[in-house]
Amino acid sequence: MKTPPPEIITDADITALSSFRLPARARELILLNHPDQLGQMPPTELRELMLGGGSNTVFIGDWPGRILLNRLSGVSFEPVDDEQVLVTAAGGENWHRLVVRCIRRGLHGLENLIMIPGSVGAAPMQNIGAYGIELAEVFERLRAWDRQTGRMRTFEREDCAFAYRDSYFKSIAPERFLITSVTVRVSRRFQPQTGYASLKNAMDAAGIRQPTPEQLAAHVMRLRRHRLPDPARMPNAGSFFKNPVLEANHAEQVLRDHPDLPHWPMPDGDIKLGAGAMIERLGWKGRSVGDAAVYDRHALVLVNRGQAKASDLKTLIQAIIDSVQQTYGLRLEPEPRLMGPQTS
Ligand code: EPU
């Protein structure tokens, strides 16, 4: 049976499509439920924006173009050998539900990434990561629809330019590809990754030395619940700034003046500095502009206390960036995409 063309909504209210929930409208919103619909979209001169779960996109104004909402669904499992399994999930699937499904089937490797909000298709965009693991480590390949050629393309891991919260799709070819599916490699053998300091401390305190997959997932969820607000209750976009990664000699300069700043070496010799600690020490926790606020339990997270306006958020972001620049001599970068009429 032929797939019906995608639903197109004009002058759409898109407030609820972003987990930060600033009020916004889009000229056009297209709901993509089936891969066949990719070729059925009417051509347009409007600027296009691909959107998944909206947990890493903040609308700082109306979107004057078209939004392609990825709602493609379906998950399949393909055993490679006795141990390894390739799991392919459509871009519109929910990431957290995929992790839970794998754990229930006895497939391991994703436990530390449980409860990360957002869709499967968005996961490679910013190379999601938490508690010592990044998507890149379990990533096998993805399929994406190229807006420029109208064709499907396969990307292997080495094609994706994965880096800390970054990828080819985020910084090299933004808005060009709609990720239709992602394949991850998981294992029937459970090898828990418990090196991340706060995770290790929590498990030590509970007297757990060899966690079961369920125990590991439960501890990650507990840590996340404690440190990150539930977007359903208090709209937010997770960490609002990236932890700055500096070349070693620049980092050492900063650390000479601020020796107790948390920092972590990166595999390539660069050093990652804790932005949450900088923001907290500058006294930002709990401060607000209108209803845009710094979360009182975690300085790296900004929240919408209810009626925040784009102007409130922009003022708060700038004030934090300026204050960190003044004291630490470095420029924080927002982690979510900030999209609006004037954004490039
Ligand atoms: N810290 C503070 N004050 C704060 C928050 C953090 O001092 O208010 C310092 C502490 O020293 C703490 C350290 O920062 O030990 C690390 O805190 P946390 O484990 O929460 O890590 P994070 O750097 O704040 C990153 C990711 C999170 C991820 C956690 C856990 C980024 C931008 N954020 O946060 O990812 O869940 O690690 O691995 O890398 C996201 O990307 O949206 C996200 C939530």
CSV table of C-alpha atoms in Angstrom, one decimal, residues 3-320:
chain,number,residue,atom,x,y,z
A,3,THR,CA,2.4,5.6,2.1
A,4,PRO,CA,0.3,8.8,2.4
A,5,PRO,CA,2.3,12.0,2.1
A,6,PRO,CA,3.5,13.5,5.3
A,7,GLU,CA,1.2,15.8,7.3
A,8,ILE,CA,2.2,19.5,6.9
A,9,ILE,CA,1.1,22.0,9.5
A,10,THR,CA,1.5,25.7,8.8
A,11,ASP,CA,2.1,28.4,11.4
A,12,ALA,CA,2.6,25.6,14.0
A,13,ASP,CA,2.9,26.1,17.7
A,14,ILE,CA,6.3,24.4,18.4
A,15,THR,CA,6.6,25.4,22.1
A,16,ALA,CA,6.1,21.8,23.3
A,17,LEU,CA,8.6,20.4,20.7
A,18,SER,CA,11.5,21.7,22.7
A,19,SER,CA,12.1,20.5,26.3
A,20,PHE,CA,13.1,24.1,27.3
A,21,ARG,CA,9.6,25.2,26.3
A,22,LEU,CA,10.1,28.8,25.3
A,23,PRO,CA,7.1,30.0,23.4
A,24,ALA,CA,7.7,29.7,19.6
A,25,ARG,CA,5.9,29.1,16.3
A,26,ALA,CA,7.2,27.7,13.0
A,27,ARG,CA,6.1,28.7,9.4
A,28,GLU,CA,5.8,25.0,8.5
A,29,LEU,CA,6.0,21.8,10.4
A,30,ILE,CA,6.3,18.4,8.6
A,31,LEU,CA,5.6,15.2,10.5
A,32,LEU,CA,7.7,12.4,9.1
A,33,ASN,CA,6.3,9.0,10.1
A,34,HIS,CA,7.6,6.8,7.3
A,35,PRO,CA,10.9,6.7,5.3
A,36,ASP,CA,8.8,6.7,2.0
A,37,GLN,CA,7.6,10.2,3.0
A,38,LEU,CA,11.1,11.6,2.7
A,39,GLY,CA,10.8,11.8,-1.1
A,40,GLN,CA,7.3,13.2,-0.9
A,41,MET,CA,8.0,16.5,0.7
A,42,PRO,CA,7.1,19.5,-1.4
A,43,PRO,CA,10.2,21.5,-2.4
A,44,THR,CA,10.7,24.7,-0.5
A,45,GLU,CA,12.8,27.9,-0.4
A,46,LEU,CA,12.3,28.0,3.4
A,47,ARG,CA,15.2,27.2,5.7
A,48,GLU,CA,14.9,23.7,7.1
A,49,LEU,CA,15.6,22.4,10.6
A,50,MET,CA,15.6,18.7,11.6
A,51,LEU,CA,14.1,18.0,15.0
A,52,GLY,CA,13.9,14.9,17.1
A,53,GLY,CA,12.9,14.8,20.8
A,54,GLY,CA,13.8,18.5,21.2
A,55,SER,CA,15.8,18.0,24.3
A,56,ASN,CA,18.9,19.7,22.8
A,57,THR,CA,17.2,22.4,20.7
A,58,VAL,CA,16.1,25.7,22.3
A,59,PHE,CA,13.9,28.1,20.3
A,60,ILE,CA,14.9,31.6,21.1
A,61,GLY,CA,12.2,33.0,18.8
A,62,ASP,CA,9.9,31.9,16.1
A,63,TRP,CA,11.4,29.6,13.4
A,64,PRO,CA,10.8,31.4,10.1
A,65,GLY,CA,11.3,28.2,8.1
A,66,ARG,CA,10.3,24.5,7.9
A,67,ILE,CA,10.8,21.9,10.6
A,68,LEU,CA,11.2,18.3,9.7
A,69,LEU,CA,10.0,16.3,12.8
A,70,ASN,CA,11.6,12.8,12.8
A,71,ARG,CA,9.0,10.4,14.0
A,72,LEU,CA,10.4,7.3,12.2
A,73,SER,CA,9.9,4.2,14.3
A,74,GLY,CA,11.0,0.6,14.6
A,75,VAL,CA,13.8,-1.5,16.2
A,76,SER,CA,15.5,-4.6,14.9
A,77,PHE,CA,18.1,-7.0,16.4
A,78,GLU,CA,20.8,-8.8,14.4
A,79,PRO,CA,23.1,-11.2,16.1
A,80,VAL,CA,26.7,-11.0,14.9
A,81,ASP,CA,28.1,-14.0,16.8
A,82,ASP,CA,27.4,-15.7,20.2
A,83,GLU,CA,28.3,-12.6,22.0
A,84,GLN,CA,27.6,-9.5,19.9
A,85,VAL,CA,24.4,-8.1,18.6
A,86,LEU,CA,23.7,-5.2,16.3
A,87,VAL,CA,20.7,-3.2,17.2
A,88,THR,CA,19.2,-0.9,14.6
A,89,ALA,CA,16.7,1.7,15.8
A,90,ALA,CA,14.8,4.3,13.7
A,91,GLY,CA,15.7,7.9,14.2
A,92,GLY,CA,12.4,8.8,15.9
A,93,GLU,CA,12.6,6.2,18.5
A,94,ASN,CA,13.1,7.3,22.1
A,95,TRP,CA,16.7,6.8,23.3
A,96,HIS,CA,15.9,5.9,26.9
A,97,ARG,CA,13.3,3.3,25.8
A,98,LEU,CA,15.9,1.7,23.5
A,99,VAL,CA,18.4,1.4,26.4
A,100,VAL,CA,15.7,-0.2,28.6
A,101,ARG,CA,14.7,-2.6,25.8
A,102,CYS,CA,18.3,-3.8,25.4
A,103,ILE,CA,18.8,-4.3,29.1
A,104,ARG,CA,15.6,-6.4,29.3
A,105,ARG,CA,16.9,-8.6,26.4
A,106,GLY,CA,20.2,-9.2,28.2
A,107,LEU,CA,22.1,-6.9,25.8
A,108,HIS,CA,24.7,-4.7,27.4
A,109,GLY,CA,26.9,-1.7,26.8
A,110,LEU,CA,24.3,1.1,27.0
A,111,GLU,CA,23.5,1.1,30.7
A,112,ASN,CA,25.5,4.3,31.5
A,113,LEU,CA,23.5,6.1,28.8
A,114,ILE,CA,20.1,5.3,30.4
A,115,MET,CA,17.6,8.2,30.9
A,116,ILE,CA,19.3,10.6,28.5
A,117,PRO,CA,16.4,12.4,27.0
A,118,GLY,CA,15.9,12.7,23.3
A,119,SER,CA,15.6,10.6,20.2
A,120,VAL,CA,17.8,7.9,18.7
A,121,GLY,CA,18.4,10.2,15.6
A,122,ALA,CA,19.7,13.0,17.8
A,123,ALA,CA,22.1,10.8,19.7
A,124,PRO,CA,24.9,10.9,17.1
A,125,MET,CA,24.4,14.6,16.4
A,126,GLN,CA,26.0,15.6,19.7
A,127,ASN,CA,27.6,12.2,20.5
A,128,ILE,CA,25.6,11.8,23.7
A,129,GLY,CA,27.6,10.8,26.7
A,130,ALA,CA,27.2,10.2,30.4
A,131,TYR,CA,29.0,8.5,33.3
A,132,GLY,CA,32.1,7.6,31.4
A,133,ILE,CA,30.7,6.4,28.0
A,134,GLU,CA,30.0,8.2,24.8
A,135,LEU,CA,27.8,7.0,22.0
A,136,ALA,CA,30.8,6.8,19.7
A,137,GLU,CA,32.1,3.8,21.7
A,138,VAL,CA,29.1,1.6,20.9
A,139,PHE,CA,28.2,3.1,17.6
A,140,GLU,CA,28.4,0.9,14.5
A,141,ARG,CA,26.8,2.9,11.6
A,142,LEU,CA,23.9,5.1,10.7
A,143,ARG,CA,21.7,5.8,7.7
A,144,ALA,CA,20.7,9.3,6.8
A,145,TRP,CA,18.8,11.1,4.2
A,146,ASP,CA,20.7,13.7,2.4
A,147,ARG,CA,18.6,16.9,1.9
A,148,GLN,CA,21.0,18.1,-0.9
A,149,THR,CA,20.9,15.0,-3.1
A,150,GLY,CA,17.6,13.5,-2.0
A,151,ARG,CA,19.4,10.1,-1.5
A,152,MET,CA,20.1,7.8,1.4
A,153,ARG,CA,23.6,7.5,2.7
A,154,THR,CA,25.4,5.2,5.1
A,155,PHE,CA,27.9,6.6,7.6
A,156,GLU,CA,30.4,4.3,9.4
A,157,ARG,CA,31.9,5.5,12.6
A,158,GLU,CA,35.0,7.0,11.0
A,159,ASP,CA,32.8,9.1,8.7
A,160,CYS,CA,31.0,10.8,11.7
A,161,ALA,CA,33.9,12.9,13.1
A,162,PHE,CA,32.7,12.1,16.6
A,163,ALA,CA,34.3,14.2,19.4
A,164,TYR,CA,33.2,15.4,22.8
A,165,ARG,CA,29.6,16.5,22.3
A,166,ASP,CA,30.3,16.9,18.6
A,167,SER,CA,30.0,15.2,15.2
A,168,TYR,CA,30.0,15.7,11.4
A,169,PHE,CA,26.3,16.3,11.6
A,170,LYS,CA,26.5,19.0,14.2
A,171,SER,CA,29.4,21.1,13.1
A,172,ILE,CA,30.5,20.1,9.6
A,173,ALA,CA,27.2,19.6,7.7
A,174,PRO,CA,24.5,21.0,10.0
A,175,GLU,CA,20.9,20.5,8.8
A,176,ARG,CA,22.0,18.6,5.8
A,177,PHE,CA,21.2,15.0,6.9
A,178,LEU,CA,18.1,13.6,8.5
A,179,ILE,CA,19.2,10.5,10.5
A,180,THR,CA,16.8,7.7,9.7
A,181,SER,CA,18.4,4.9,11.7
A,182,VAL,CA,21.3,4.3,14.1
A,183,THR,CA,23.0,0.9,14.6
A,184,VAL,CA,24.8,0.2,17.9
A,185,ARG,CA,26.9,-2.8,18.8
A,186,VAL,CA,25.9,-4.4,22.2
A,187,SER,CA,27.0,-7.6,23.9
A,188,ARG,CA,25.4,-10.5,25.7
A,189,ARG,CA,28.4,-10.3,28.0
A,190,PHE,CA,28.1,-7.7,30.7
A,191,GLN,CA,31.3,-5.6,31.4
A,192,PRO,CA,30.2,-2.8,33.7
A,193,GLN,CA,31.9,0.6,33.2
A,194,THR,CA,32.0,2.0,36.7
A,195,GLY,CA,35.1,4.3,36.6
A,196,TYR,CA,33.2,7.6,36.6
A,197,ALA,CA,33.9,9.2,40.0
A,198,SER,CA,30.4,9.9,41.2
A,199,LEU,CA,29.1,6.6,39.9
A,200,LYS,CA,31.9,4.7,41.6
A,201,ASN,CA,31.3,6.6,44.9
A,202,ALA,CA,27.6,5.8,44.8
A,203,MET,CA,28.2,2.1,44.2
A,204,ASP,CA,30.9,2.0,46.9
A,205,ALA,CA,28.5,3.6,49.4
A,206,ALA,CA,25.9,0.9,48.5
A,207,GLY,CA,28.5,-1.8,49.0
A,208,ILE,CA,28.2,-3.0,45.4
A,209,ARG,CA,31.5,-4.3,43.9
A,210,GLN,CA,30.2,-6.2,40.9
A,211,PRO,CA,26.9,-4.6,39.9
A,212,THR,CA,24.2,-6.4,37.9
A,213,PRO,CA,23.1,-4.5,34.7
A,214,GLU,CA,19.9,-3.5,36.6
A,215,GLN,CA,21.9,-2.2,39.6
A,216,LEU,CA,24.2,-0.2,37.3
A,217,ALA,CA,21.3,1.3,35.4
A,218,ALA,CA,19.5,2.0,38.7
A,219,HIS,CA,22.5,3.9,40.1
A,220,VAL,CA,22.9,6.0,36.9
A,221,MET,CA,19.2,6.8,37.0
A,222,ARG,CA,19.4,7.8,40.7
A,223,LEU,CA,22.4,10.1,40.0
A,224,ARG,CA,20.6,11.7,37.0
A,225,ARG,CA,17.4,12.2,39.0
A,226,HIS,CA,19.3,13.8,41.8
A,227,ARG,CA,21.3,16.2,39.5
A,228,LEU,CA,19.1,16.9,36.5
A,229,PRO,CA,15.5,18.3,36.7
A,230,ASP,CA,12.8,16.2,35.0
A,231,PRO,CA,11.9,18.2,31.9
A,232,ALA,CA,8.2,17.3,32.3
A,233,ARG,CA,8.2,19.2,35.6
A,234,MET,CA,10.8,21.9,35.1
A,235,PRO,CA,11.6,22.5,31.4
A,236,ASN,CA,15.4,22.3,30.7
A,237,ALA,CA,17.8,21.1,28.0
A,238,GLY,CA,20.3,19.1,30.2
A,239,SER,CA,23.7,20.6,30.5
A,240,PHE,CA,23.5,24.1,29.0
A,241,PHE,CA,27.2,24.6,28.5
A,242,LYS,CA,29.9,22.3,27.3
A,243,ASN,CA,32.8,21.6,29.6
A,244,PRO,CA,35.6,23.6,27.9
A,245,VAL,CA,38.4,21.5,26.4
A,246,LEU,CA,41.7,23.3,26.2
A,247,GLU,CA,45.2,22.5,25.0
A,248,ALA,CA,47.4,21.4,27.9
A,249,ASN,CA,49.4,24.6,28.3
A,250,HIS,CA,46.3,26.8,28.2
A,251,ALA,CA,44.6,24.6,30.7
A,252,GLU,CA,47.7,24.6,33.0
A,253,GLN,CA,47.6,28.4,32.9
A,254,VAL,CA,44.0,28.4,34.1
A,255,LEU,CA,44.8,25.7,36.7
A,256,ARG,CA,47.7,27.7,38.1
A,257,ASP,CA,45.3,30.5,39.1
A,258,HIS,CA,42.5,28.0,40.1
A,259,PRO,CA,44.3,24.9,41.3
A,260,ASP,CA,41.2,23.2,42.8
A,261,LEU,CA,39.1,23.4,39.6
A,262,PRO,CA,37.9,19.9,38.6
A,263,HIS,CA,39.6,18.8,35.4
A,264,TRP,CA,40.0,15.6,33.4
A,265,PRO,CA,42.7,14.6,30.8
A,266,MET,CA,41.3,13.8,27.3
A,267,PRO,CA,42.8,10.9,25.2
A,268,ASP,CA,44.5,13.4,22.9
A,269,GLY,CA,46.4,15.3,25.7
A,270,ASP,CA,43.9,18.1,25.9
A,271,ILE,CA,42.3,18.9,29.2
A,272,LYS,CA,38.6,19.2,30.0
A,273,LEU,CA,37.7,21.7,32.7
A,274,GLY,CA,34.5,21.5,34.8
A,275,ALA,CA,32.2,24.3,33.7
A,276,GLY,CA,29.7,23.5,36.4
A,277,ALA,CA,32.3,24.2,39.1
A,278,MET,CA,33.2,27.6,37.5
A,279,ILE,CA,29.6,28.7,37.3
A,280,GLU,CA,28.9,27.5,40.8
A,281,ARG,CA,31.9,29.2,42.3
A,282,LEU,CA,30.9,32.5,40.7
A,283,GLY,CA,27.7,32.3,42.7
A,284,TRP,CA,25.3,31.6,39.9
A,285,LYS,CA,23.4,28.6,41.4
A,286,GLY,CA,19.7,29.5,41.8
A,287,ARG,CA,20.1,33.0,40.2
A,288,SER,CA,17.6,34.0,37.5
A,289,VAL,CA,16.6,36.5,34.9
A,290,GLY,CA,12.8,36.5,34.8
A,291,ASP,CA,11.9,32.8,34.8
A,292,ALA,CA,15.1,31.6,33.2
A,293,ALA,CA,17.3,30.3,36.0
A,294,VAL,CA,20.4,28.4,37.0
A,295,TYR,CA,19.2,25.1,38.5
A,296,ASP,CA,19.9,25.2,42.2
A,297,ARG,CA,21.2,21.6,42.3
A,298,HIS,CA,23.5,21.8,39.3
A,299,ALA,CA,25.1,25.0,38.0
A,300,LEU,CA,25.6,23.6,34.5
A,301,VAL,CA,21.9,23.3,34.0
A,302,LEU,CA,19.6,26.2,33.1
A,303,VAL,CA,15.8,25.8,33.7
A,304,ASN,CA,12.6,27.5,32.6
A,305,ARG,CA,10.7,28.1,35.9
A,306,GLY,CA,7.5,28.5,33.9
A,307,GLN,CA,7.1,31.6,31.9
A,308,ALA,CA,10.7,32.3,30.7
A,309,LYS,CA,11.0,34.4,27.6
A,310,ALA,CA,13.7,34.1,25.0
A,311,SER,CA,15.1,37.5,26.1
A,312,ASP,CA,15.4,36.3,29.7
A,313,LEU,CA,17.3,33.3,28.7
A,314,LYS,CA,19.6,35.2,26.3
A,315,THR,CA,20.4,37.7,29.0
A,316,LEU,CA,21.2,35.0,31.5
A,317,ILE,CA,23.4,33.0,29.0
A,318,GLN,CA,25.4,36.2,28.2
A,319,ALA,CA,25.8,37.1,31.8
A,320,ILE,CA,27.2,33.7,32.7
